[in-house]
Structures are given as structure tokens and as C-alpha cells.
mmCIF file of C-alpha atoms in Angstrom:
data_model
loop_
_atom_site.group_PDB
_atom_site.id
_atom_site.type_symbol
_atom_site.label_atom_id
_atom_site.label_comp_id
_atom_site.label_asym_id
_atom_site.label_seq_id
_atom_site.Cartn_x
_atom_site.Cartn_y
_atom_site.Cartn_z
ATOM 1 C CA MET M 1 -11.690 -21.499 -42.338
ATOM 2 C CA ILE M 2 -8.856 -23.933 -41.673
ATOM 3 C CA GLU M 3 -8.567 -24.807 -45.400
ATOM 4 C CA ASN M 4 -7.601 -21.187 -46.116
ATOM 5 C CA TRP M 5 -4.643 -21.388 -43.726
ATOM 6 C CA THR M 6 -1.893 -21.948 -46.292
ATOM 7 C CA LYS M 7 1.776 -22.217 -45.456
ATOM 8 C CA GLU M 8 2.381 -18.576 -46.364
ATOM 9 C CA VAL M 9 -0.490 -17.391 -44.133
ATOM 10 C CA VAL M 10 0.797 -19.412 -41.166
ATOM 11 C CA ILE M 11 4.319 -18.028 -41.597
ATOM 12 C CA GLN M 12 2.934 -14.498 -41.921
ATOM 13 C CA ARG M 13 0.869 -14.865 -38.741
ATOM 14 C CA LEU M 14 3.826 -16.307 -36.805
ATOM 15 C CA LEU M 15 6.066 -13.454 -37.932
ATOM 16 C CA ALA M 16 3.431 -10.908 -36.933
ATOM 17 C CA ILE M 17 3.011 -12.489 -33.475
ATOM 18 C CA THR M 18 6.804 -12.641 -33.039
ATOM 19 C CA LEU M 19 7.178 -8.983 -33.938
ATOM 20 C CA LEU M 20 4.349 -8.009 -31.586
ATOM 21 C CA VAL M 21 5.936 -9.952 -28.707
ATOM 22 C CA ALA M 22 9.329 -8.396 -29.438
ATOM 23 C CA LEU M 23 7.746 -4.937 -29.591
ATOM 24 C CA PHE M 24 5.983 -5.546 -26.273
ATOM 25 C CA ILE M 25 9.225 -6.657 -24.601
ATOM 26 C CA LEU M 26 11.116 -3.635 -25.940
ATOM 27 C CA CYS M 27 8.359 -1.244 -24.827
ATOM 28 C CA PHE M 28 8.383 -2.839 -21.362
ATOM 29 C CA GLN M 29 12.151 -2.389 -21.112
ATOM 30 C CA VAL M 30 11.799 1.277 -22.064
ATOM 31 C CA VAL M 31 8.995 2.133 -19.621
ATOM 32 C CA GLN M 32 9.967 -0.250 -16.807
ATOM 33 C CA PHE M 33 11.422 2.520 -14.636
ATOM 34 C CA PHE M 34 8.292 4.655 -15.071
ATOM 35 C CA ILE M 35 5.654 2.005 -14.306
ATOM 36 C CA VAL M 36 5.544 2.592 -10.540
ATOM 37 C CA PRO M 37 5.519 6.439 -10.825
ATOM 38 C CA ALA M 38 2.758 6.167 -13.429
ATOM 39 C CA LEU M 39 0.708 3.938 -11.118
ATOM 40 C CA TRP M 40 1.100 6.425 -8.253
ATOM 41 C CA ALA M 41 0.094 9.249 -10.577
ATOM 42 C CA ALA M 42 -2.917 7.283 -11.825
ATOM 43 C CA ILE M 43 -4.088 6.593 -8.266
ATOM 44 C CA LEU M 44 -3.678 10.229 -7.199
ATOM 45 C CA ALA M 45 -5.377 11.502 -10.347
ATOM 46 C CA TYR M 46 -8.341 9.159 -10.000
ATOM 47 C CA VAL M 47 -8.912 9.900 -6.317
ATOM 48 C CA THR M 48 -8.650 13.695 -6.706
ATOM 49 C CA PHE M 49 -10.298 13.946 -10.133
ATOM 50 C CA PRO M 50 -13.541 15.419 -8.680
ATOM 51 C CA ILE M 51 -11.499 18.425 -7.486
ATOM 52 C CA TYR M 52 -10.039 18.790 -10.983
ATOM 53 C CA ASN M 53 -13.566 18.709 -12.401
ATOM 54 C CA PHE M 54 -14.504 21.544 -10.050
ATOM 55 C CA PHE M 55 -11.800 23.786 -11.501
ATOM 56 C CA HIS M 56 -12.447 22.664 -15.072
ATOM 57 C CA GLU M 57 -16.257 22.530 -15.170
ATOM 58 C CA LYS M 58 -17.467 24.748 -12.320
ATOM 59 C CA ALA M 59 -14.774 27.440 -12.370
ATOM 60 C CA LYS M 60 -14.543 27.226 -16.205
ATOM 61 C CA PHE M 61 -10.746 27.011 -16.249
ATOM 62 C CA GLY M 62 -9.018 25.398 -19.200
ATOM 63 C CA PRO M 63 -7.898 21.749 -18.914
ATOM 64 C CA SER M 64 -4.193 22.621 -18.854
ATOM 65 C CA PHE M 65 -4.650 25.401 -16.275
ATOM 66 C CA SER M 66 -6.835 23.178 -14.069
ATOM 67 C CA ALA M 67 -4.306 20.352 -14.339
ATOM 68 C CA GLY M 68 -1.537 22.792 -13.434
ATOM 69 C CA ILE M 69 -3.403 23.980 -10.328
ATOM 70 C CA MET M 70 -3.953 20.413 -9.157
ATOM 71 C CA THR M 71 -0.372 19.328 -9.871
ATOM 72 C CA VAL M 72 1.138 22.310 -8.056
ATOM 73 C CA SER M 73 -1.225 21.862 -5.095
ATOM 74 C CA ILE M 74 -0.389 18.173 -4.679
ATOM 75 C CA SER M 75 3.316 18.921 -5.136
ATOM 76 C CA LEU M 76 3.155 21.431 -2.277
ATOM 77 C CA MET M 77 1.137 19.052 -0.087
ATOM 78 C CA MET M 78 3.774 16.362 -0.572
ATOM 79 C CA GLY M 79 6.867 18.523 -0.831
ATOM 80 C CA VAL M 80 6.439 20.847 2.158
ATOM 81 C CA PRO M 81 6.116 18.060 4.795
ATOM 82 C CA LEU M 82 8.965 16.185 3.083
ATOM 83 C CA VAL M 83 11.301 19.185 3.203
ATOM 84 C CA ILE M 84 10.339 19.955 6.818
ATOM 85 C CA GLY M 85 10.859 16.329 7.810
ATOM 86 C CA LEU M 86 14.267 16.155 6.105
ATOM 87 C CA PHE M 87 15.337 19.443 7.728
ATOM 88 C CA ILE M 88 14.301 18.272 11.198
ATOM 89 C CA LEU M 89 15.930 14.886 10.598
ATOM 90 C CA GLN M 90 19.160 16.571 9.579
ATOM 91 C CA GLN M 91 19.167 18.791 12.673
ATOM 92 C CA GLU M 92 18.422 15.848 14.953
ATOM 93 C CA ALA M 93 21.104 13.711 13.316
ATOM 94 C CA LEU M 94 23.724 16.464 13.653
ATOM 95 C CA SER M 95 22.759 17.082 17.268
ATOM 96 C CA LEU M 96 22.918 13.379 18.092
ATOM 97 C CA TYR M 97 26.251 12.976 16.308
ATOM 98 C CA SER M 98 27.806 15.992 18.041
ATOM 99 C CA ASN M 99 26.584 14.865 21.468
ATOM 100 C CA LEU M 100 27.837 11.326 20.837
ATOM 101 C CA ILE M 101 31.303 12.495 19.756
ATOM 102 C CA TYR M 102 31.564 14.825 22.758
ATOM 103 C CA ARG M 103 30.634 12.064 25.204
ATOM 104 C CA VAL M 104 33.145 9.686 23.641
ATOM 105 C CA LYS M 105 35.942 12.261 23.772
ATOM 106 C CA VAL M 106 35.390 13.015 27.477
ATOM 107 C CA GLY M 107 35.063 9.301 28.245
ATOM 108 C CA TYR M 108 31.461 9.459 29.503
ATOM 109 C CA LEU M 109 29.375 7.436 27.096
ATOM 110 C CA ASP M 110 26.523 5.769 28.962
ATOM 111 C CA VAL M 111 23.073 4.240 28.436
ATOM 112 C CA PRO M 112 20.126 3.838 30.841
ATOM 113 C CA ASP M 113 20.418 1.110 33.454
ATOM 114 C CA SER M 114 17.393 -0.641 31.981
ATOM 115 C CA MET M 115 19.447 -1.416 28.872
ATOM 116 C CA LYS M 116 22.381 -2.642 30.916
ATOM 117 C CA ASP M 117 20.100 -5.025 32.783
ATOM 118 C CA LEU M 118 18.727 -6.627 29.634
ATOM 119 C CA PRO M 119 19.188 -10.408 29.518
ATOM 120 C CA VAL M 120 21.812 -11.877 27.160
ATOM 121 C CA ILE M 121 23.043 -8.561 25.726
ATOM 122 C CA GLY M 122 23.189 -6.512 28.939
ATOM 123 C CA GLN M 123 26.711 -7.677 29.854
ATOM 124 C CA GLN M 124 27.930 -7.122 26.291
ATOM 125 C CA ILE M 125 26.651 -3.525 26.425
ATOM 126 C CA LYS M 126 28.527 -2.951 29.705
ATOM 127 C CA ASP M 127 31.752 -4.381 28.257
ATOM 128 C CA ALA M 128 31.483 -2.260 25.105
ATOM 129 C CA LEU M 129 30.871 0.931 27.121
ATOM 130 C CA TRP M 130 33.845 0.138 29.357
ATOM 131 C CA GLN M 131 36.139 -0.338 26.368
ATOM 132 C CA ILE M 132 34.969 2.902 24.708
ATOM 133 C CA ASN M 133 35.299 5.020 27.861
ATOM 134 C CA LYS M 134 38.690 3.466 28.620
ATOM 135 C CA ASP M 135 40.204 4.485 25.259
ATOM 136 C CA PRO M 136 38.128 7.271 23.625
ATOM 137 C CA ASN M 137 40.656 8.034 20.871
ATOM 138 C CA GLY M 138 40.957 4.393 19.925
ATOM 139 C CA ALA M 139 37.161 4.093 19.840
ATOM 140 C CA LEU M 140 36.891 7.103 17.503
ATOM 141 C CA GLU M 141 39.589 5.710 15.196
ATOM 142 C CA ALA M 142 37.792 2.357 15.104
ATOM 143 C CA PHE M 143 34.533 4.126 14.317
ATOM 144 C CA ARG M 144 36.135 6.115 11.456
ATOM 145 C CA ALA M 145 37.669 2.933 10.042
ATOM 146 C CA TRP M 146 34.300 1.187 10.222
ATOM 147 C CA VAL M 147 32.627 4.090 8.406
ATOM 148 C CA GLN M 148 35.260 4.087 5.649
ATOM 149 C CA SER M 149 34.913 0.323 5.181
ATOM 150 C CA HIS M 150 31.145 0.688 4.781
ATOM 151 C CA LEU M 151 31.029 3.704 2.462
ATOM 152 C CA TYR M 152 29.564 1.445 -0.231
ATOM 153 C CA TYR M 153 26.329 1.190 1.741
ATOM 154 C CA GLY M 154 26.183 4.967 1.954
ATOM 155 C CA LYS M 155 26.499 5.142 -1.832
ATOM 156 C CA VAL M 156 23.688 2.592 -2.169
ATOM 157 C CA ALA M 157 21.522 4.654 0.193
ATOM 158 C CA LEU M 158 22.178 7.828 -1.833
ATOM 159 C CA ASP M 159 21.323 5.989 -5.056
ATOM 160 C CA VAL M 160 18.034 4.880 -3.522
ATOM 161 C CA VAL M 161 17.271 8.430 -2.374
ATOM 162 C CA PHE M 162 18.021 9.969 -5.778
ATOM 163 C CA SER M 163 16.068 7.222 -7.551
ATOM 164 C CA SER M 164 13.081 7.818 -5.276
ATOM 165 C CA LEU M 165 13.238 11.576 -5.882
ATOM 166 C CA ALA M 166 13.427 10.984 -9.630
ATOM 167 C CA LYS M 167 10.385 8.702 -9.472
ATOM 168 C CA LEU M 168 8.539 11.303 -7.408
ATOM 169 C CA GLY M 169 9.279 13.983 -9.995
ATOM 170 C CA MET M 170 8.216 11.660 -12.799
ATOM 171 C CA ALA M 171 4.976 10.843 -10.962
ATOM 172 C CA LEU M 172 4.139 14.534 -10.535
ATOM 173 C CA MET M 173 4.868 15.263 -14.196
ATOM 174 C CA THR M 174 2.735 12.307 -15.283
ATOM 175 C CA LEU M 175 0.012 13.470 -12.914
ATOM 176 C CA PHE M 176 -0.428 16.656 -14.960
ATOM 177 C CA PHE M 177 -1.141 14.701 -18.145
ATOM 178 C CA PHE M 178 -3.460 12.279 -16.337
ATOM 179 C CA TYR M 179 -5.547 15.245 -15.198
ATOM 180 C CA ARG M 180 -5.602 16.892 -18.603
ATOM 181 C CA ASP M 181 -6.067 13.787 -20.776
ATOM 182 C CA GLY M 182 -7.377 11.332 -18.205
ATOM 183 C CA THR M 183 -10.950 11.195 -19.469
ATOM 184 C CA SER M 184 -9.876 10.401 -23.036
ATOM 185 C CA LEU M 185 -7.339 7.832 -21.816
ATOM 186 C CA VAL M 186 -9.886 6.010 -19.645
ATOM 187 C CA ARG M 187 -12.364 5.990 -22.528
ATOM 188 C CA GLN M 188 -9.775 4.388 -24.825
ATOM 189 C CA ILE M 189 -8.780 1.783 -22.232
ATOM 190 C CA ARG M 190 -12.415 0.950 -21.539
ATOM 191 C CA GLN M 191 -13.121 0.493 -25.269
ATOM 192 C CA ALA M 192 -10.006 -1.641 -25.787
ATOM 193 C CA LEU M 193 -10.952 -3.935 -22.887
ATOM 194 C CA ARG M 194 -14.563 -4.048 -24.107
ATOM 195 C CA ASN M 195 -13.294 -5.291 -27.483
ATOM 196 C CA ILE M 196 -11.457 -8.128 -25.724
ATOM 197 C CA ILE M 197 -13.759 -9.128 -22.856
ATOM 198 C CA GLY M 198 -17.109 -7.638 -23.777
ATOM 199 C CA ASN M 199 -19.548 -5.353 -21.978
ATOM 200 C CA ARG M 200 -18.924 -7.083 -18.654
ATOM 201 C CA ILE M 201 -15.704 -5.062 -18.395
ATOM 202 C CA ASP M 202 -17.788 -2.039 -17.321
ATOM 203 C CA SER M 203 -18.696 -3.659 -14.002
ATOM 204 C CA TYR M 204 -15.069 -4.668 -13.452
ATOM 205 C CA ILE M 205 -13.815 -1.135 -14.097
ATOM 206 C CA ASP M 206 -16.447 0.267 -11.753
ATOM 207 C CA SER M 207 -15.301 -2.219 -9.099
ATOM 208 C CA VAL M 208 -11.685 -1.148 -9.605
ATOM 209 C CA GLY M 209 -12.615 2.536 -9.278
ATOM 210 C CA THR M 210 -14.725 2.065 -6.165
ATOM 211 C CA THR M 211 -12.103 -0.108 -4.470
ATOM 212 C CA THR M 212 -9.243 2.247 -5.328
ATOM 213 C CA ARG M 213 -11.040 5.299 -4.003
ATOM 214 C CA ALA M 214 -12.186 3.504 -0.835
ATOM 215 C CA VAL M 215 -8.753 2.035 -0.098
ATOM 216 C CA VAL M 216 -6.969 5.349 -0.652
ATOM 217 C CA TYR M 217 -9.449 7.272 1.496
ATOM 218 C CA GLY M 218 -9.566 4.530 4.132
ATOM 219 C CA ILE M 219 -5.816 4.128 4.430
ATOM 220 C CA GLY M 220 -5.066 7.839 4.043
ATOM 221 C CA LEU M 221 -7.683 9.098 6.502
ATOM 222 C CA THR M 222 -6.772 6.439 9.037
ATOM 223 C CA ALA M 223 -3.060 7.194 8.796
ATOM 224 C CA LEU M 224 -3.676 10.952 9.048
ATOM 225 C CA ALA M 225 -5.994 10.623 12.056
ATOM 226 C CA GLN M 226 -3.630 8.274 13.859
ATOM 227 C CA ALA M 227 -0.609 10.462 13.127
ATOM 228 C CA LEU M 228 -2.339 13.599 14.453
ATOM 229 C CA LEU M 229 -3.475 11.816 17.614
ATOM 230 C CA ALA M 230 -0.017 10.325 18.072
ATOM 231 C CA GLY M 231 1.508 13.795 17.584
ATOM 232 C CA ILE M 232 -0.663 15.112 20.415
ATOM 233 C CA GLY M 233 0.601 12.270 22.586
ATOM 234 C CA TYR M 234 4.227 12.953 21.632
ATOM 235 C CA TYR M 235 3.873 16.648 22.427
ATOM 236 C CA PHE M 236 2.322 16.251 25.881
ATOM 237 C CA SER M 237 4.615 13.354 26.843
ATOM 238 C CA GLY M 238 7.694 15.448 26.155
ATOM 239 C CA SER M 239 8.992 13.218 23.351
ATOM 240 C CA PRO M 240 11.922 14.598 21.342
ATOM 241 C CA SER M 241 11.088 16.073 17.910
ATOM 242 C CA PRO M 242 7.322 15.479 18.029
ATOM 243 C CA THR M 243 6.884 16.862 14.485
ATOM 244 C CA LEU M 244 9.372 14.382 13.018
ATOM 245 C CA LEU M 245 7.819 11.543 15.007
ATOM 246 C CA THR M 246 4.367 12.529 13.733
ATOM 247 C CA ILE M 247 5.543 12.381 10.113
ATOM 248 C CA ALA M 248 7.202 9.006 10.738
ATOM 249 C CA THR M 249 4.029 7.731 12.399
ATOM 250 C CA PHE M 250 1.972 8.773 9.367
ATOM 251 C CA ILE M 251 4.239 6.725 7.088
ATOM 252 C CA VAL M 252 4.112 3.687 9.384
ATOM 253 C CA ALA M 253 0.327 4.049 9.812
ATOM 254 C CA LEU M 254 -0.192 3.466 6.084
ATOM 255 C CA ILE M 255 0.495 -0.203 6.849
ATOM 256 C CA PRO M 256 -2.476 -1.823 8.645
ATOM 257 C CA PHE M 257 -1.869 -2.209 12.369
ATOM 258 C CA GLY M 258 1.591 -0.700 12.040
ATOM 259 C CA THR M 259 0.958 2.356 14.226
ATOM 260 C CA PRO M 260 1.547 0.568 17.578
ATOM 261 C CA PHE M 261 5.149 -0.009 16.526
ATOM 262 C CA ALA M 262 5.572 3.777 16.232
ATOM 263 C CA TRP M 263 4.047 5.040 19.470
ATOM 264 C CA GLY M 264 5.104 1.829 21.258
ATOM 265 C CA ALA M 265 8.776 2.470 20.425
ATOM 266 C CA VAL M 266 8.530 6.053 21.686
ATOM 267 C CA SER M 267 6.824 4.862 24.863
ATOM 268 C CA ILE M 268 9.583 2.317 25.502
ATOM 269 C CA TRP M 269 12.210 4.995 24.895
ATOM 270 C CA LEU M 270 10.559 7.290 27.450
ATOM 271 C CA LEU M 271 10.495 4.477 29.988
ATOM 272 C CA SER M 272 14.178 3.715 29.322
ATOM 273 C CA GLN M 273 15.032 7.370 29.992
ATOM 274 C CA GLY M 274 13.336 7.273 33.376
ATOM 275 C CA HIS M 275 10.159 9.129 32.294
ATOM 276 C CA THR M 276 7.874 6.488 33.725
ATOM 277 C CA ALA M 277 4.673 8.526 33.957
ATOM 278 C CA GLU M 278 5.080 9.949 30.441
ATOM 279 C CA GLY M 279 5.870 6.541 28.946
ATOM 280 C CA ILE M 280 2.894 4.845 30.601
ATOM 281 C CA GLY M 281 0.626 7.764 29.676
ATOM 282 C CA LEU M 282 1.665 7.587 26.009
ATOM 283 C CA ALA M 283 1.123 3.823 25.999
ATOM 284 C CA LEU M 284 -2.388 4.214 27.433
ATOM 285 C CA TRP M 285 -3.148 6.989 24.937
ATOM 286 C CA GLY M 286 -2.014 4.709 22.130
ATOM 287 C CA VAL M 287 -4.041 1.699 23.287
ATOM 288 C CA PHE M 288 -7.305 3.449 24.109
ATOM 289 C CA VAL M 289 -7.322 6.339 21.587
ATOM 290 C CA ILE M 290 -4.916 5.919 18.656
ATOM 291 C CA SER M 291 -5.504 2.216 17.996
ATOM 292 C CA TRP M 292 -9.297 2.564 18.027
ATOM 293 C CA VAL M 293 -9.112 4.831 14.987
ATOM 294 C CA ASP M 294 -7.721 1.913 12.984
ATOM 295 C CA ASN M 295 -10.573 -0.293 14.163
ATOM 296 C CA LEU M 296 -13.275 2.250 13.263
ATOM 297 C CA ILE M 297 -12.364 4.372 10.242
ATOM 298 C CA ARG M 298 -10.624 1.781 8.076
ATOM 299 C CA PRO M 299 -13.374 -0.919 8.103
ATOM 300 C CA ILE M 300 -16.188 1.635 7.777
ATOM 301 C CA VAL M 301 -14.666 3.581 4.886
ATOM 302 C CA ILE M 302 -13.291 0.604 2.952
ATOM 303 C CA SER M 303 -15.785 -2.204 3.525
ATOM 304 C CA GLY M 304 -18.791 0.125 3.685
ATOM 305 C CA ALA M 305 -18.059 1.621 0.276
ATOM 306 C CA THR M 306 -16.919 -1.486 -1.573
ATOM 307 C CA LYS M 307 -19.262 -4.078 -0.007
ATOM 308 C CA ILE M 308 -16.198 -6.287 0.251
ATOM 309 C CA PRO M 309 -15.363 -8.145 3.503
ATOM 310 C CA PHE M 310 -12.658 -6.313 5.397
ATOM 311 C CA ILE M 311 -10.567 -9.483 5.726
ATOM 312 C CA ILE M 312 -10.180 -9.544 1.918
ATOM 313 C CA ILE M 313 -9.077 -5.907 1.929
ATOM 314 C CA PHE M 314 -6.664 -6.661 4.768
ATOM 315 C CA ILE M 315 -5.160 -9.635 2.921
ATOM 316 C CA GLY M 316 -4.970 -7.550 -0.255
ATOM 317 C CA VAL M 317 -3.114 -4.732 1.488
ATOM 318 C CA LEU M 318 -0.533 -6.954 3.200
ATOM 319 C CA GLY M 319 -0.199 -9.339 0.256
ATOM 320 C CA GLY M 320 0.165 -6.459 -2.192
ATOM 321 C CA LEU M 321 2.767 -4.840 0.046
ATOM 322 C CA THR M 322 4.755 -8.077 0.053
ATOM 323 C CA ALA M 323 4.426 -8.694 -3.690
ATOM 324 C CA PHE M 324 4.709 -5.198 -5.207
ATOM 325 C CA GLY M 325 6.246 -2.998 -2.523
ATOM 326 C CA PHE M 326 4.633 0.181 -1.231
ATOM 327 C CA ILE M 327 2.426 0.580 -4.303
ATOM 328 C CA GLY M 328 0.999 -2.844 -3.457
ATOM 329 C CA LEU M 329 -0.979 -1.222 -0.639
ATOM 330 C CA PHE M 330 -3.421 -0.184 -3.360
ATOM 331 C CA ILE M 331 -2.769 -2.766 -6.096
ATOM 332 C CA GLY M 332 -3.416 -5.753 -3.806
ATOM 333 C CA PRO M 333 -6.988 -4.824 -2.777
ATOM 334 C CA VAL M 334 -7.859 -3.867 -6.360
ATOM 335 C CA VAL M 335 -6.704 -7.250 -7.698
ATOM 336 C CA LEU M 336 -8.733 -9.117 -5.073
ATOM 337 C CA ALA M 337 -11.724 -6.840 -5.754
ATOM 338 C CA ILE M 338 -11.623 -7.804 -9.441
ATOM 339 C CA GLY M 339 -11.357 -11.469 -8.494
ATOM 340 C CA LEU M 340 -14.316 -11.134 -6.144
ATOM 341 C CA ALA M 341 -16.337 -9.339 -8.845
ATOM 342 C CA VAL M 342 -15.649 -12.173 -11.305
ATOM 343 C CA TRP M 343 -16.602 -14.734 -8.661
ATOM 344 C CA ARG M 344 -19.871 -12.969 -7.833
ATOM 345 C CA GLU M 345 -20.734 -12.636 -11.510
ATOM 346 C CA TRP M 346 -20.107 -16.344 -12.114
ATOM 347 C CA ILE M 347 -22.220 -17.289 -9.088
ATOM 348 C CA SER M 348 -25.016 -15.004 -10.289
ATOM 349 C CA GLN M 349 -24.997 -16.458 -13.806
ATOM 350 C CA HIS M 350 -25.018 -20.082 -12.611
ATOM 351 C CA LYS M 351 -27.179 -19.560 -9.544
ATOM 352 C CA ASN M 352 -29.971 -21.844 -10.763
ATOM 353 C CA GLU M 353 -27.519 -24.603 -11.617
ATOM 354 C CA ILE M 354 -25.542 -24.419 -8.379
ATOM 355 C CA PHE M 355 -28.403 -24.043 -5.930
ATOM 356 C CA ALA M 356 -31.042 -26.104 -7.802
ATOM 357 C CA PRO M 357 -32.272 -29.230 -5.939
ATOM 358 C CA LYS M 358 -30.516 -32.366 -7.061
ATOM 359 C CA GLU M 359 -32.518 -34.974 -8.982
ATOM 360 C CA VAL M 360 -32.688 -38.358 -7.295
ATOM 361 C CA VAL M 361 -32.166 -41.326 -9.617
ATOM 362 C CA LEU M 362 -34.217 -44.326 -8.426
ATOM 363 C CA THR M 363 -33.307 -47.942 -9.053
ATOM 364 C CA ASP M 364 -35.777 -50.442 -10.595
ATOM 365 C CA ASN M 365 -36.778 -51.883 -7.189
ATOM 366 C CA GLN M 366 -37.367 -48.397 -5.810
ATOM 367 C CA MET M 367 -39.523 -47.564 -8.841
ATOM 368 C CA LEU M 368 -41.651 -50.734 -8.321
ATOM 369 C CA LEU M 369 -42.131 -49.932 -4.637
ATOM 370 C CA LYS M 370 -43.157 -46.403 -5.533
ATOM 371 C CA PHE M 371 -45.739 -47.651 -8.054
ATOM 372 C CA ASP M 372 -47.132 -50.127 -5.477
ATOM 373 C CA GLU M 373 -47.511 -47.371 -2.888
ATOM 374 C CA GLN M 374 -49.207 -45.120 -5.427
ATOM 375 C CA GLY M 375 -51.612 -48.019 -6.330
ATOM 376 C CA LYS M 376 -52.473 -48.642 -2.690
ATOM 377 C CA ASP M 377 -53.175 -44.964 -2.159
ATOM 378 C CA ALA M 378 -55.492 -44.948 -5.201
ATOM 379 C CA LYS M 379 -57.442 -47.958 -3.904
ATOM 380 C CA LYS M 380 -57.913 -46.338 -0.507
ATOM 381 C CA LYS M 381 -59.307 -43.229 -2.131
ATOM 382 C CA LEU M 382 -61.815 -45.346 -4.144
#
């Protein structure tokens, strides 16, 4: 084989590899912006594919029509709460801004006494309030100057918002094609990986599918349950904008053990406003009701379905979030699930070698003593 590798063949192979690497780099540069939306679309399509199959196979709709129904339905499920949340946020922001400007103009800007009594910063808060109420017009001019000097950050924030909306639209458009052509695409990917790794790739793909579905259901159901329970607490405690707070709690609840920061902040705000009973009641509701959902649903749904220790899922979620951003909530556990599947397969294949009893190598003196003992035992038997 090596004798046939002439100089021309080596140069040809090197040129081919170079062109392939260059093509891969160029393709990555082209699709780099669309990788994260495509991953979100793939996750959504895989998790909800049984519903697509219902429309396509049970209801006998065409693949494009079934994909359109699913895409429109998911778009409405995501878009309606988003529009409502943005509308409420806009109204709350305008109300807060108008109230703040009015208080500054009349020279009566104040905060609860609990904030004034805070250590270290309490005196600074008092001094700042005194300066603002002493010269309202000067305070407003200083505020306008500060806003104008920081307009760049507003532009950055708008760029992030428009980029996120563009990625969301791209994800929804890609979702349609994943529904319609997903089966063929998965079959091609499975065959390509089988050509590289072998038939063992089937168990890895099954592990990826099971983990993805369990993590999405576990995280999604937990976040939804906690947000609804927190919304009930916000409503009965008299918290401002309970609908907006419920949506914010759902987003925070997607991160493991992040929900206490949501209802805890609202509880502290109620206490700072003098609503002691409501603040304590919301805190107790959060500790004894909301937090227990995280301890019950998430481990049962995720670990029960995947047969993977919950600590690995937990590390995967937080580590993926740190490494890949929000999409890492699902990528992290999948990566660790593949690693665990490889580990279990290796242990299973080499089980006899790893757990076999070790052979004891005897020295010459030990061999002589053993023969003597065996001879004495034989004489006794005779």
C-alpha cells in the first residue's frame, strides 16, 4: 500500500485535504449566524415531532401542510406571550418614568426607610435624594446629559434585540423544513455517522434523543409549573404587574434553582414597601410550594427517563449554559449523556478484564512451600 504512494499521489491528497478544510471553513463562516437558530429549531422539531406525525399520518395531511400547522402553532405559542410581555413592559416602563419625572419636578423623590437604613450605602442614598430634591431642574439636566453620553449602550441593546428577533424568525423558518424533511435528514446523518463510527452510533443517537426530550420536558414543565404557581403568589400578594412577573419567572426558572431569585426579589420589594404580611406570605409560598416543584418534577422527568444521575444533568445544564449560552441548557446534558454512553459501553465491553480476579505471581520459595504443603496433605490422606 505504501509503495503505491508516489510523489504525485501525496501532493494530490494534500491538495484535496487542503481544499476540503478551506471549504469547511468557508461554509462555517457562511452559516455561523444560523447555527444557534438551527439548533433551537432542531430541538423544537425533535421534541414536538410526534404531534407532527399525528397531523401527517393520522389526519392524512400532506407533509408541507402538517409542517405549516406546526410552525404556525409554535409561532403563536411563542409570539403571543412575547408580544403581551413587551406591551406590559412598555406600559410599566412609561408609568414608572412618568411617575419618576413628576416626583423629581415637585422635589419629592423618596425611597422606603429600609433602603435608607442599609449599611454602607444608606447614607449615600440619603445624600443623593437630598441633592435631587434640592435642585430638581439640575437633577433632570444631569440625567439628560447622562442619557446622551450613554446612547451607545442603547444602540448596542437595540442591535441585540433586532439580532435576537432575526434569529427567532430564522429558527421558525428552519423549523418548517425540519418538520417536512426531518426524517430524511436524520436518516442521512445516521448513515453518515455509521460510515465513520460503525453501528454503535445507533445507541449514541438514541441516547441523544432520549436525553434531549427528557431535558426539554423536564426543564420546560418545571419552569411552567413554577411560573404558574409564582403567578398565583404574585396575584394574591398584590404584586405589581403579576402577568409580567410570571413571564419573567418562567424565563428565570429555565435555569436550575433560579426561581428563588425571582419570587425572592418580589418578596423583598414587598417588604421594602411596608407590605410585611404579603412579603412574608409570598416568601413562605415560594419556599414550601414553588421550590418543591423543582425538587420533584425535574429529577423525576429527567433522571427517570434517561437513567442518568441527576447530578450529571445538573452539571451539564449549568456547564452548557456557561460554555454555549442559553442553548447550552440543552447541549450540555446531551454532550455528557454521549460521554456517559461511551463510558458505559467501554465498561461493558471490558467488564471481564476490569473486574476479573488478579493472578498472583508466586516466587520460587513460595512455590516450594506450596509443594511441601500439598505433599504433607497427600501423606495425611494416605
